[in-house]
Coordinates of C-alpha atoms and ligand atoms in Angstrom, one line a residue:
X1 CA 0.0 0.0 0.0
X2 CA 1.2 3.3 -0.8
X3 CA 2.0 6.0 2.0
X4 CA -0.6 8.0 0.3
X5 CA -3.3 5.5 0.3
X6 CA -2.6 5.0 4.2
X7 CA -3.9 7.1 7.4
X8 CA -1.6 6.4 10.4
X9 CA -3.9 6.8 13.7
X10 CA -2.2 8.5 16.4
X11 CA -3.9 7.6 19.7
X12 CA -3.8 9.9 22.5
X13 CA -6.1 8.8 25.1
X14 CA -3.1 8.4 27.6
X15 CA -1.5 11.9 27.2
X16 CA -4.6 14.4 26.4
X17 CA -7.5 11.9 27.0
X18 CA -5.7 12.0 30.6
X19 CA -6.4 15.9 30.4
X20 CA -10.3 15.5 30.8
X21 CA -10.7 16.7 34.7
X22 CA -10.3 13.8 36.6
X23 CA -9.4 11.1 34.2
X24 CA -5.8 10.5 35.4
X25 CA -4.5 7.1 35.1
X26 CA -1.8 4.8 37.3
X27 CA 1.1 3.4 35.6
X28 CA -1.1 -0.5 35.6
X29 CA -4.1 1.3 33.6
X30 CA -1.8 3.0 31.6
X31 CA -0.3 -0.1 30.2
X32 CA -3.5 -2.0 29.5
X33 CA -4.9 0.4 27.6
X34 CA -1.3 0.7 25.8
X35 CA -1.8 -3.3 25.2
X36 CA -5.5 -3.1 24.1
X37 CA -4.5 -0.3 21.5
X38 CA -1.4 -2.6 20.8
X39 CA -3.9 -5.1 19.7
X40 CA -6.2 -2.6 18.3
X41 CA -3.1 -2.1 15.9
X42 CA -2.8 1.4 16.6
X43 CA 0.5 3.2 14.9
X44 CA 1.5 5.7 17.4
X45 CA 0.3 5.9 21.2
X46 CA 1.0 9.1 23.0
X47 CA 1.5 7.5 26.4
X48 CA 1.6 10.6 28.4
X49 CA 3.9 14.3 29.0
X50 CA 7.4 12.8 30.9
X51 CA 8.0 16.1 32.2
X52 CA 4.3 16.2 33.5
X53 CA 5.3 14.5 36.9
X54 CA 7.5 11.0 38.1
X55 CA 3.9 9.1 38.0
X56 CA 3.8 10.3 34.2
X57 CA 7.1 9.3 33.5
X58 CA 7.0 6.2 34.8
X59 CA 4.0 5.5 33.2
X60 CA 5.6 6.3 29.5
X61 CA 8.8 4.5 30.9
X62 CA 6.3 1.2 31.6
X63 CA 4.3 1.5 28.3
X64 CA 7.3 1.7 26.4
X65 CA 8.3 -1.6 28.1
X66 CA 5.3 -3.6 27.5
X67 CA 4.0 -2.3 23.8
X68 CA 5.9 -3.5 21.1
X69 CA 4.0 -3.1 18.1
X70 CA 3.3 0.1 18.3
X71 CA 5.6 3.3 17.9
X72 CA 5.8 5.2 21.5
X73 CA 5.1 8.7 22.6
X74 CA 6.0 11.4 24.6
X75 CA 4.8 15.3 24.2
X76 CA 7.2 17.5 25.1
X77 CA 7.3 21.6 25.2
X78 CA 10.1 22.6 23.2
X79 CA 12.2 23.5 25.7
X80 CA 15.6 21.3 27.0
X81 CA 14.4 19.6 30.1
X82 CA 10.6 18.5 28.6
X83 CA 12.6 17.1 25.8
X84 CA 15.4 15.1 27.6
X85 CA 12.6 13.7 30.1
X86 CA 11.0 12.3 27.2
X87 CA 13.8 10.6 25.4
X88 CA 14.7 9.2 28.8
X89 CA 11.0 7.9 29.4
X90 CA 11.1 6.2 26.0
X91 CA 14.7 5.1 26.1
X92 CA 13.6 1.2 26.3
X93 CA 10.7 1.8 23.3
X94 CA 11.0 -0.7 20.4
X95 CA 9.9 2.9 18.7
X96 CA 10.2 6.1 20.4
X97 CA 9.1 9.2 18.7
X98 CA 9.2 13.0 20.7
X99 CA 6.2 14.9 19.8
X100 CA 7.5 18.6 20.7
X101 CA 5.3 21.1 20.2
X102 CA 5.5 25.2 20.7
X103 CA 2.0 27.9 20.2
X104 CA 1.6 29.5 16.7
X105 CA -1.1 31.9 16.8
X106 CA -1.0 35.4 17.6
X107 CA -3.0 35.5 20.6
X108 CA -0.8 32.6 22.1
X109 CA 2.3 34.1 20.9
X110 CA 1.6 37.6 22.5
X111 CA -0.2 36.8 25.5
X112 CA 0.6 33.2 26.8
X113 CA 4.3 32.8 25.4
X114 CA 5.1 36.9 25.6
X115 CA 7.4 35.9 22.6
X116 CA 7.6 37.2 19.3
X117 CA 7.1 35.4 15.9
X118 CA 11.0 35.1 15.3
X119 CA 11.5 33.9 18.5
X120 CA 8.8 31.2 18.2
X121 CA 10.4 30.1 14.7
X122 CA 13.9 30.1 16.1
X123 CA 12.6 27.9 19.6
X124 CA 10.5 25.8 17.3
X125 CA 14.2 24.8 15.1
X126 CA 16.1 24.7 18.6
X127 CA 13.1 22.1 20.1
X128 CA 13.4 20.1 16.9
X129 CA 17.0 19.7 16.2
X130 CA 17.6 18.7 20.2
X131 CA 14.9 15.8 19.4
X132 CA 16.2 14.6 16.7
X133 CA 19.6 14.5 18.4
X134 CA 17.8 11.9 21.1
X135 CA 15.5 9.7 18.5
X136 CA 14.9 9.2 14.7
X137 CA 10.8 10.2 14.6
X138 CA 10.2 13.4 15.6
X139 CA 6.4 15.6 15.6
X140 CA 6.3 19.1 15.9
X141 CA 2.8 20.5 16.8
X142 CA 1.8 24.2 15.7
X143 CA -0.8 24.8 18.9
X144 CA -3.4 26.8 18.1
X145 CA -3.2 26.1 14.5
X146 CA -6.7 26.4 13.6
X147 CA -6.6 30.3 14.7
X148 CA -2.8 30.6 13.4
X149 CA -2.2 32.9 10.3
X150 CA -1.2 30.6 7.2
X151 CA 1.8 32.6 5.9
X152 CA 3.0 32.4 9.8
X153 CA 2.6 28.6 9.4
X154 CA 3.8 27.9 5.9
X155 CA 7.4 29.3 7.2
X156 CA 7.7 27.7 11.1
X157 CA 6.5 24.1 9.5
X158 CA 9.4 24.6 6.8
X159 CA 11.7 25.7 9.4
X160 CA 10.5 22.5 11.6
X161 CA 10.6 20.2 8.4
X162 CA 14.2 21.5 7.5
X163 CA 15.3 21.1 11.3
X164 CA 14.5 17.1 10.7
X165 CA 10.6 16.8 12.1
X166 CA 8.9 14.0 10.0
X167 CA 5.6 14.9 11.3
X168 CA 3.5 18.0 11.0
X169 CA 0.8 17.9 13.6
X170 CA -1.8 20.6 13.2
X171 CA -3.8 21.0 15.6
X172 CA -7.5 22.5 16.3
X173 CA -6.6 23.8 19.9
X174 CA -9.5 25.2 21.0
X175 CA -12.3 23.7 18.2
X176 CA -12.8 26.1 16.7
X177 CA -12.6 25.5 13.3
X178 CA -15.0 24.5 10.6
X179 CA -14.9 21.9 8.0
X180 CA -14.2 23.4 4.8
X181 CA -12.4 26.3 6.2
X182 CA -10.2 23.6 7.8
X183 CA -9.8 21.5 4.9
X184 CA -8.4 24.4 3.0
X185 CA -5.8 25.1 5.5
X186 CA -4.6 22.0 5.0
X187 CA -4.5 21.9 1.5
X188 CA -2.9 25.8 1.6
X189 CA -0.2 24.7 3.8
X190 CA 0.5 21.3 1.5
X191 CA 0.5 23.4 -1.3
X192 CA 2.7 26.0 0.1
X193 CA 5.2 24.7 2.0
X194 CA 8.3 24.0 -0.6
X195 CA 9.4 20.6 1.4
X196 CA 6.0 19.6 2.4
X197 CA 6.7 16.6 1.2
X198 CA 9.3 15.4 3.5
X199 CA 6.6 15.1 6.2
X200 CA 3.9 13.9 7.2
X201 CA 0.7 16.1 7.7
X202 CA -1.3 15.5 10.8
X203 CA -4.5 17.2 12.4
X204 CA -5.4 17.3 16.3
X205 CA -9.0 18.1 16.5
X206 CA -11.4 19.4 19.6
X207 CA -14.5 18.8 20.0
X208 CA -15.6 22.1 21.4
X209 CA -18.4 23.1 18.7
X210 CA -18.9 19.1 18.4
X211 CA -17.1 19.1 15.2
X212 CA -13.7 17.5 16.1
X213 CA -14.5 13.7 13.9
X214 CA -16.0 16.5 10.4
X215 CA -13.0 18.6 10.8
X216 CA -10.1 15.9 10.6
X217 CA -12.2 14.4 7.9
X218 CA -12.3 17.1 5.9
X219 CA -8.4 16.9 6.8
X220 CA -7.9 14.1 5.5
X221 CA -9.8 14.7 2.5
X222 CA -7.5 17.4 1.8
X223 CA -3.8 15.0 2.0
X224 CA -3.7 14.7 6.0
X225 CA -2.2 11.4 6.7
X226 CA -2.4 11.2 10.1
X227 CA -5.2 12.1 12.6
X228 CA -4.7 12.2 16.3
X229 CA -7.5 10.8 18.2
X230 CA -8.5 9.2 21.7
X231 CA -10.9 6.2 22.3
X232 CA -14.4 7.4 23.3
X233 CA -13.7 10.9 21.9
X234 CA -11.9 11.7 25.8
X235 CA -9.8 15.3 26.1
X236 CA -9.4 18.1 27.3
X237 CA -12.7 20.1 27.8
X238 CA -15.2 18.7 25.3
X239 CA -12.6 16.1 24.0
X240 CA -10.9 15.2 20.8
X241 CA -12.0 13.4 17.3
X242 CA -13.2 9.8 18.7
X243 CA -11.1 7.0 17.2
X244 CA -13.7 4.8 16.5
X245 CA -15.9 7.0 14.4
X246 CA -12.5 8.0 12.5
X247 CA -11.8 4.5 11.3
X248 CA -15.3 3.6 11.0
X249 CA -16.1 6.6 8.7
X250 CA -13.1 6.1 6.6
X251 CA -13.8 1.8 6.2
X252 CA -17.6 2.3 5.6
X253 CA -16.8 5.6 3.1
X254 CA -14.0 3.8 1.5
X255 CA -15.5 4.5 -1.6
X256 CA -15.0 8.5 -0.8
X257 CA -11.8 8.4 0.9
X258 CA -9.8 5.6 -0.7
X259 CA -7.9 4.9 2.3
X260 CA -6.6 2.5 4.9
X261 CA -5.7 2.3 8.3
X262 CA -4.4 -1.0 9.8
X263 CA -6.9 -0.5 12.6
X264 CA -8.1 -4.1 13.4
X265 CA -12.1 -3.0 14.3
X266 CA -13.4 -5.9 15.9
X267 CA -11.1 -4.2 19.1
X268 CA -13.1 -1.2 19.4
X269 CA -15.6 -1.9 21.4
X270 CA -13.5 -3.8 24.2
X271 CA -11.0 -1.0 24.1
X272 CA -14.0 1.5 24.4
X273 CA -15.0 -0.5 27.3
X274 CA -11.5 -0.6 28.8
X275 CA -11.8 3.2 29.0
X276 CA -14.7 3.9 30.1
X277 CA -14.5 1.7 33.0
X278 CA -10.5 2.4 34.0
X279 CA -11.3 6.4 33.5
X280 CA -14.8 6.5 35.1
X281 CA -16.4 8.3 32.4
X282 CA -19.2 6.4 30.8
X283 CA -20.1 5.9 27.3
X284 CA -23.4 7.4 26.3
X285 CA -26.0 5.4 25.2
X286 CA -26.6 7.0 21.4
X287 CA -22.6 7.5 21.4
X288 CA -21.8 6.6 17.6
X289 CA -20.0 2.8 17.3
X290 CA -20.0 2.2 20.6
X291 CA -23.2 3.6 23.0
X292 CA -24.9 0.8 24.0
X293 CA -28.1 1.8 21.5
X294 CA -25.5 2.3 18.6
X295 CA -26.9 -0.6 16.9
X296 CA -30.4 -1.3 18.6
X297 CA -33.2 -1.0 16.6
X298 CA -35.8 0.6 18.3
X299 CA -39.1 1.3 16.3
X300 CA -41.0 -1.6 14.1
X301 CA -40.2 -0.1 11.0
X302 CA -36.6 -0.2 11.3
X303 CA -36.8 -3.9 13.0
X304 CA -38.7 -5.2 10.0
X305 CA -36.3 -3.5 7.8
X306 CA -33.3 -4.6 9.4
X307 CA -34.8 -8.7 9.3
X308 CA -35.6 -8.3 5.6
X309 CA -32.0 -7.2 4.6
X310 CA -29.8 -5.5 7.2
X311 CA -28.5 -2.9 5.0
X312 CA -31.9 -1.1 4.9
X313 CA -30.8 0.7 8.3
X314 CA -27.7 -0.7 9.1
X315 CA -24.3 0.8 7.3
X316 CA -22.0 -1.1 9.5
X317 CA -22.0 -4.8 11.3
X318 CA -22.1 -4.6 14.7
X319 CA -19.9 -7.8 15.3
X320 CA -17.3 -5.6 12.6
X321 CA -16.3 -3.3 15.6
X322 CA -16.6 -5.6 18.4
X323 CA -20.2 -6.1 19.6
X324 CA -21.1 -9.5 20.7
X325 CA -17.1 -10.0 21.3
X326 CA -17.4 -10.4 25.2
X327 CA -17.7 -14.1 26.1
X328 CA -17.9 -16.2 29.2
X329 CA -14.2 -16.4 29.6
X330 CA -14.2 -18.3 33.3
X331 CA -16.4 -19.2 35.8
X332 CA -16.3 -20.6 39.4
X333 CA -13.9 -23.7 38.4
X334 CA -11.3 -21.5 36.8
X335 CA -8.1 -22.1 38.4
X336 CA -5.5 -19.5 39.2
X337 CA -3.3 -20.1 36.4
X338 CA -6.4 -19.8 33.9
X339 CA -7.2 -17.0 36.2
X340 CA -3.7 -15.2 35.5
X341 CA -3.3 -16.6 31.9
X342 CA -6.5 -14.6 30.8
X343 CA -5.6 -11.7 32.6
X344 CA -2.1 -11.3 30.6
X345 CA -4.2 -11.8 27.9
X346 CA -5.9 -8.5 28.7
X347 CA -2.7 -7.0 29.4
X348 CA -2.6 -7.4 33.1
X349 CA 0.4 -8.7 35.0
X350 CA 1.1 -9.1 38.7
X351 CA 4.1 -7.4 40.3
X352 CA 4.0 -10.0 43.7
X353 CA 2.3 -13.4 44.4
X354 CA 0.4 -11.2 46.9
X355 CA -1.5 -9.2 44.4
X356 CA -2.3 -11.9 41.9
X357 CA -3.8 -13.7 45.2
X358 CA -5.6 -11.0 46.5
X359 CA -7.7 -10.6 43.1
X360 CA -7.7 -14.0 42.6
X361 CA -9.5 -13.7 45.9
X362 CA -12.3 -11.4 44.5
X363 CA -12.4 -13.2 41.7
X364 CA -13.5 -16.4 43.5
X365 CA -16.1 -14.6 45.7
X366 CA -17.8 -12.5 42.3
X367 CA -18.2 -16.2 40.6
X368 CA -20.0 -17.2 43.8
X369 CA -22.7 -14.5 43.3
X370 CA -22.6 -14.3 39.3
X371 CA -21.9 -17.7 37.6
X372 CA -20.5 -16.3 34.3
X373 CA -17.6 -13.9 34.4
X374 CA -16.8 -11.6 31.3
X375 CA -13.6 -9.9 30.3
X376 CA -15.2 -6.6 31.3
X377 CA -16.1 -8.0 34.9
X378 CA -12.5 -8.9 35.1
X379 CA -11.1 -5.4 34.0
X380 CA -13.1 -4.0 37.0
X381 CA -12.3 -6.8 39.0
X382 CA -8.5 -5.8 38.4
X383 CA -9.2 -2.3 38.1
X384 CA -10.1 -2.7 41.9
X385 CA -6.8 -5.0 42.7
X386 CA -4.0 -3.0 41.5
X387 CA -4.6 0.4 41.6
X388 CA -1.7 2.2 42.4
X389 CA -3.1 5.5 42.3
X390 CA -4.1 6.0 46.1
X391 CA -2.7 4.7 49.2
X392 CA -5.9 2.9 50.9
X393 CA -6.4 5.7 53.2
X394 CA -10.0 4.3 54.0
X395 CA -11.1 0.8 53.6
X396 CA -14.8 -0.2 53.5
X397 CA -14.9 -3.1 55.8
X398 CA -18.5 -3.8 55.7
X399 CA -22.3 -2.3 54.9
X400 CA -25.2 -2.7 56.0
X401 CA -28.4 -1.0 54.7
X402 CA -32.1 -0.9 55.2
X403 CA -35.1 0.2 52.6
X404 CA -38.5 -0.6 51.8
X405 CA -41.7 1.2 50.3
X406 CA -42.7 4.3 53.0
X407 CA -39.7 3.4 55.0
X408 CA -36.6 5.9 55.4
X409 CA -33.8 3.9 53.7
X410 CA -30.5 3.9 56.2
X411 CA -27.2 2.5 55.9
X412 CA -24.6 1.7 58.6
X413 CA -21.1 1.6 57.5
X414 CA -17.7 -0.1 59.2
X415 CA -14.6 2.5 57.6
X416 CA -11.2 1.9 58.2
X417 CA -9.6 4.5 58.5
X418 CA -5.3 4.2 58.5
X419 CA -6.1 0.8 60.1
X420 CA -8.2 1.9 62.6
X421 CA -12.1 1.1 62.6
X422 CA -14.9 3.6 63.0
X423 CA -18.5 3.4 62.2
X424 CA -21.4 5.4 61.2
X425 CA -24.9 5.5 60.3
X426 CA -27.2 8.1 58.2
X427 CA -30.3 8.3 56.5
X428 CA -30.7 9.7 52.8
X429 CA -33.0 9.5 50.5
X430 CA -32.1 5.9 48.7
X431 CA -29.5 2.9 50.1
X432 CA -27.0 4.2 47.8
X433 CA -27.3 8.4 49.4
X434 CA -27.5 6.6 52.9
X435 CA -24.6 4.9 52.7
X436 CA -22.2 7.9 51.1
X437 CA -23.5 10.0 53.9
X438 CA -22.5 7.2 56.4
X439 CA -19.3 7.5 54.5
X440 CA -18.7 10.8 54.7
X441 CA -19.7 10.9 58.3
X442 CA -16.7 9.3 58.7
X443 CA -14.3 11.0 56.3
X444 CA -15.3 14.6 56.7
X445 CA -13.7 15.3 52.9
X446 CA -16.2 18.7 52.2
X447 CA -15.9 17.2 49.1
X448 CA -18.3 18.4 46.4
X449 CA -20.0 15.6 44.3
X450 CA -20.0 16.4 41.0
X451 CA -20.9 13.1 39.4
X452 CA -22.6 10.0 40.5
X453 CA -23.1 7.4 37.8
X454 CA -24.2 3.8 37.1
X455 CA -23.3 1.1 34.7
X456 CA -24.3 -2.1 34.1
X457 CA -20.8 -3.7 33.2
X458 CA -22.6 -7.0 31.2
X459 CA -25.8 -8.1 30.1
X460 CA -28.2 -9.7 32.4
X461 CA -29.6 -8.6 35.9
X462 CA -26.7 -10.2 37.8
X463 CA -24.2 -8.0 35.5
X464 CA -21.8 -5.9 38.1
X465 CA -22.6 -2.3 38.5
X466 CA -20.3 -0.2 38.0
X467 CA -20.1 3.2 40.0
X468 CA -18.5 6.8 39.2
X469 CA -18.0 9.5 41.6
X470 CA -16.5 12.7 40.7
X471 CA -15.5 14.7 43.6
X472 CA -14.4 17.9 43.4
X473 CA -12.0 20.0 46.5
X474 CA -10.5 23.1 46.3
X475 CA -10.5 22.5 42.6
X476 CA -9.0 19.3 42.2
X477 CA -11.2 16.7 40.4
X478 CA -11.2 13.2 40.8
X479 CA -12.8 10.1 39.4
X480 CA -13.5 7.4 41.8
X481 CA -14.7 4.1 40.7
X482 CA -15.9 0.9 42.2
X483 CA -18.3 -2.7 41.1
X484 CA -20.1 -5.3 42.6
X485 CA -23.0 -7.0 42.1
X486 CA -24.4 -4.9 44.9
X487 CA -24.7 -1.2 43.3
X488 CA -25.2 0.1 46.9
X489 CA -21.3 -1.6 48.0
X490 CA -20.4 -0.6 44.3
X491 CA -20.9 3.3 45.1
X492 CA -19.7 2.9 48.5
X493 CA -16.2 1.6 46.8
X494 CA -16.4 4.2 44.3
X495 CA -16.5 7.1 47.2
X496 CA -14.0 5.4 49.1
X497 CA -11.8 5.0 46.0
X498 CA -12.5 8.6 45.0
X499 CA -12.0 10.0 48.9
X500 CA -8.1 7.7 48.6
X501 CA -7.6 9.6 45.1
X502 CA -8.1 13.1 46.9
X503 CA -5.8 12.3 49.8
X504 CA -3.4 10.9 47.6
X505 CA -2.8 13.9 45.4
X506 CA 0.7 14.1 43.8
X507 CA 0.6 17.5 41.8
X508 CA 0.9 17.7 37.8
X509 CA 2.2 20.0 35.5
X510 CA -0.1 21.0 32.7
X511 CA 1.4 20.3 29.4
X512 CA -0.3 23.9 27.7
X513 CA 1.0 25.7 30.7
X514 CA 3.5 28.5 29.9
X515 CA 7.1 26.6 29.5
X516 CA 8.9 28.3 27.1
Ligands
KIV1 O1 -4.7 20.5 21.5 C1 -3.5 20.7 21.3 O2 -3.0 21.7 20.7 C2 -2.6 19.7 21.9 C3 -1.2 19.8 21.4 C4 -0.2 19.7 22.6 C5 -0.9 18.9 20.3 O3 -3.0 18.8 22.6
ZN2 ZN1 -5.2 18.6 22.3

């Protein structure tokens, strides 16, 4: 296939999916969702920003390790010590590439970086030339593109190109842009730019006026070759393009686009899974390839249609992208080395006997209460097991509640709290607002709940539940989760988890703060 028949897909779930307020993700998460987009067949992973904080460079450091297939990330600011951190993180990559990037429009210029054009040029050549000295594949990112004057563009990307960068990412900062006015950009600056050719163009897209997925289409349309997306359409503020609907658009309107990605589909919907349940931010129902209704067919027309000959309503197969992939994978007799087999599998290894026990552990007492166990009530399962992210600062050591019709529901809750046991009751208006008052009885956060949300994790009544919280204090966000078959001990994990995440809070550098 010819590089101009092929669109490279650039994930970057891990690095600005991980922006979205509260979606950050331990060093264990990060490396299953670098295996699941491994197996997805994904060209590039951004892993995370090395210079971001220890956690995040471990994290590259780890993915790096495990991922193979896949070429590596790191974002750096183009300054020395973002880029240095991020060759170091990806010292051990079969592929490393350092994605350096530097703000290109006049508002960022004068008011964020207080530098002039010149000076933006001439750090842009510095950043570029320093990562190439560290590894071969090197992106350079004009931020802000979409508001960034062309003639301003055409001269740092030829300045970037010249200084060895083999990608061209432009991105959509702030989503602003519209299709065909973005399109054209991209076919201005392909046009323009003398050694254009020497590189590879890429777009970044937000979602902010929910046009992120048209806007790198019309991209592409126009010669991009690579589009930067995240799985589930995560990112900063209102997110990024969504993966999924970019390769699903470009497969089923192959006939428009002519192009191929080596995206293996039948991966999506476990991946999308994967994330939602490791972030804590749940998939919406009507969400395009993979909301729970993206496929159901609801009125009688449509069903009759669909029996008769499923392309009257359907322009994709469900089983194409995944659907219907989740199968009973163990039950109750599964042994532990079936247990840990599967599990690597998934991506998931053990650091100490201890911790393959202990979730061995849950696993044996969820296959007591639900007699088929799914991939997806394993990633919860593990999810739970070796979560790195928060010291256990509280424990839930057991629940009790009470409700019935005309009755006020209570709970009673046993905490520990740094090893030491206290209990509470409270009333509240259900079992599940009984027992996080009970909770927080305890605690005493002052949190603010932003976010309470449930999820069935598989089909069937005895599916887990799986619970968000979002808490908010003194403006740090945080995403607790927690399952069970019990939604009212699922929420009661997810506070907990959420409370431990709070306390735990090891501070992150923004990678669109000032650094240059
Ligand atoms: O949105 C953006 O501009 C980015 C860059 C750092 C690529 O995320
Ligand atoms: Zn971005």
């Amino acid at each position: 296939m010819s590089q101009q028949n092929r669109l490279v897909i650039f994930d970057t779930t891990m690095r600005d999916g991980e922006q979205s307020p509260g979606a950050s993700m331990t060093k264990e998460e990060k490396v299953r969702i670098g295996k699941a987009l491994e197996k997805m067949r994904v060209d590039v992973i951004e892993a995370g920003f090395a210079a971001a904080s220890p956690g995040d460079f471990a994290a590259i450091q780890a993915v790096a390790e495990a991922v193979r297939e896949s070429t590596i990330c790191s974002l750096a600011r183009a300054v020395d010590r973002d880029i240095e951190h991020a060759a170091d993180a990806l010292k051990k990559a079969e592929r490393a590439r350092i994605h350096t990037f530097i703000a290109t429009s006049p508002i960022h210029m004068q008011y964020k970086l207080r530098m002039q054009p010149d000076q933006v040029v001439e750090q842009a050549v510095y950043a570029v030339k320093k990562a190439r000295s560290l590894v071969e594949d090197v992106e350079f990112s004009c931020e802000d593109a979409g508001r960034s004057e062309n003639d301003f563009l055409c001269r740092i990307i030829e300045a970037a190109i010249n200084a060895g960068a083999r990608t061209i990412n432009i991105p959509d900062t702030v989503g602003y842009a519209i299709p065909e006015e973005f399109g054209y950009k991209i076919k201005t600056l392909l046009e323009r730019i003398p050694n254009a050719d020497k590189a590879i163009f890429s777009v970044h897209c937000h979602n902010d006026l929910g046009l992120a997925v048209a806007n790198s289409l019309a991209a592409v349309a126009n010669g991009a070759r690579q589009v930067e997306c995240t799985i589930n359409g995560l990112g900063e503020r209102a997110g990024n393009a969504a993966l999924e609907e970019i390769v699903m658009a470009l497969r089923t309107r192959h006939d428009l686009f002519g192009l191929e990605t080596g995206i293996d589909t039948t991966h999506i919907v476990p991946t999308s899974r994967l994330v939602s349940s490791i972030t804590g931010f749940p998939v919406q129902p009507n969400k395009a390839i993979v909301g729970a209704n993206a496929f159901a067919h609801e009125s009688g027309i449509h069903q009759d249609g669909v029996l008769k000959h499923r392309e009257t309503y359907e322009i994709m197969k469900a089983e194409d992208v995944g659907w219907g992939a989740n199968k009973m994978v163990m039950g109750k007799h599964s042994g532990r080395a079936a247990f840990r087999s599967r599990l690597e599998e998934l991506g998931v290894t053990f650091d100490t006997d201890a911790a393959l026990n202990d979730a061995f552990a849950r696993f044996k007492e969820l296959a007591d209460k639900k007699h088929e166990i799914f991939d997806e009530d394993l990633q919860a399962l593990v999810s739970e097991a070796i979560s790195d992210a928060a010291p256990e600062t509280f424990k839930l050591v057991a629940l009790e509640c009470h409700s019935a019709i005309g009755e006020t529901p209570v709970a009673e809750v046993v905490v520990s709290h740094n090893g030491q046991e206290q209990r509470a009751k409270a009333n509240g208006s259900g079992p599940v607002d009984a027992a996080l008052k009970a909770i927080e009885s305890i605690a005493a956060s002052g949190a603010n709940l932003l976010l309470y949300s449930v999820n069935a994790i598989t089909q069937g009544t005895d599916s887990q539940g799986e619970v968000t919280v979002r808490l908010e204090k003194g403006g740090r966000i945080v995403n607790g989760s927690g399952a069970d078959t019990d939604i009212v001990v699922a929420s009661a994990k997810a506070y907990i988890h959420a409370l431990n995440l709070l306390l735990s809070g090891a501070a992150r550098q923004h990678p669109q703060a000032d650094g240059v």
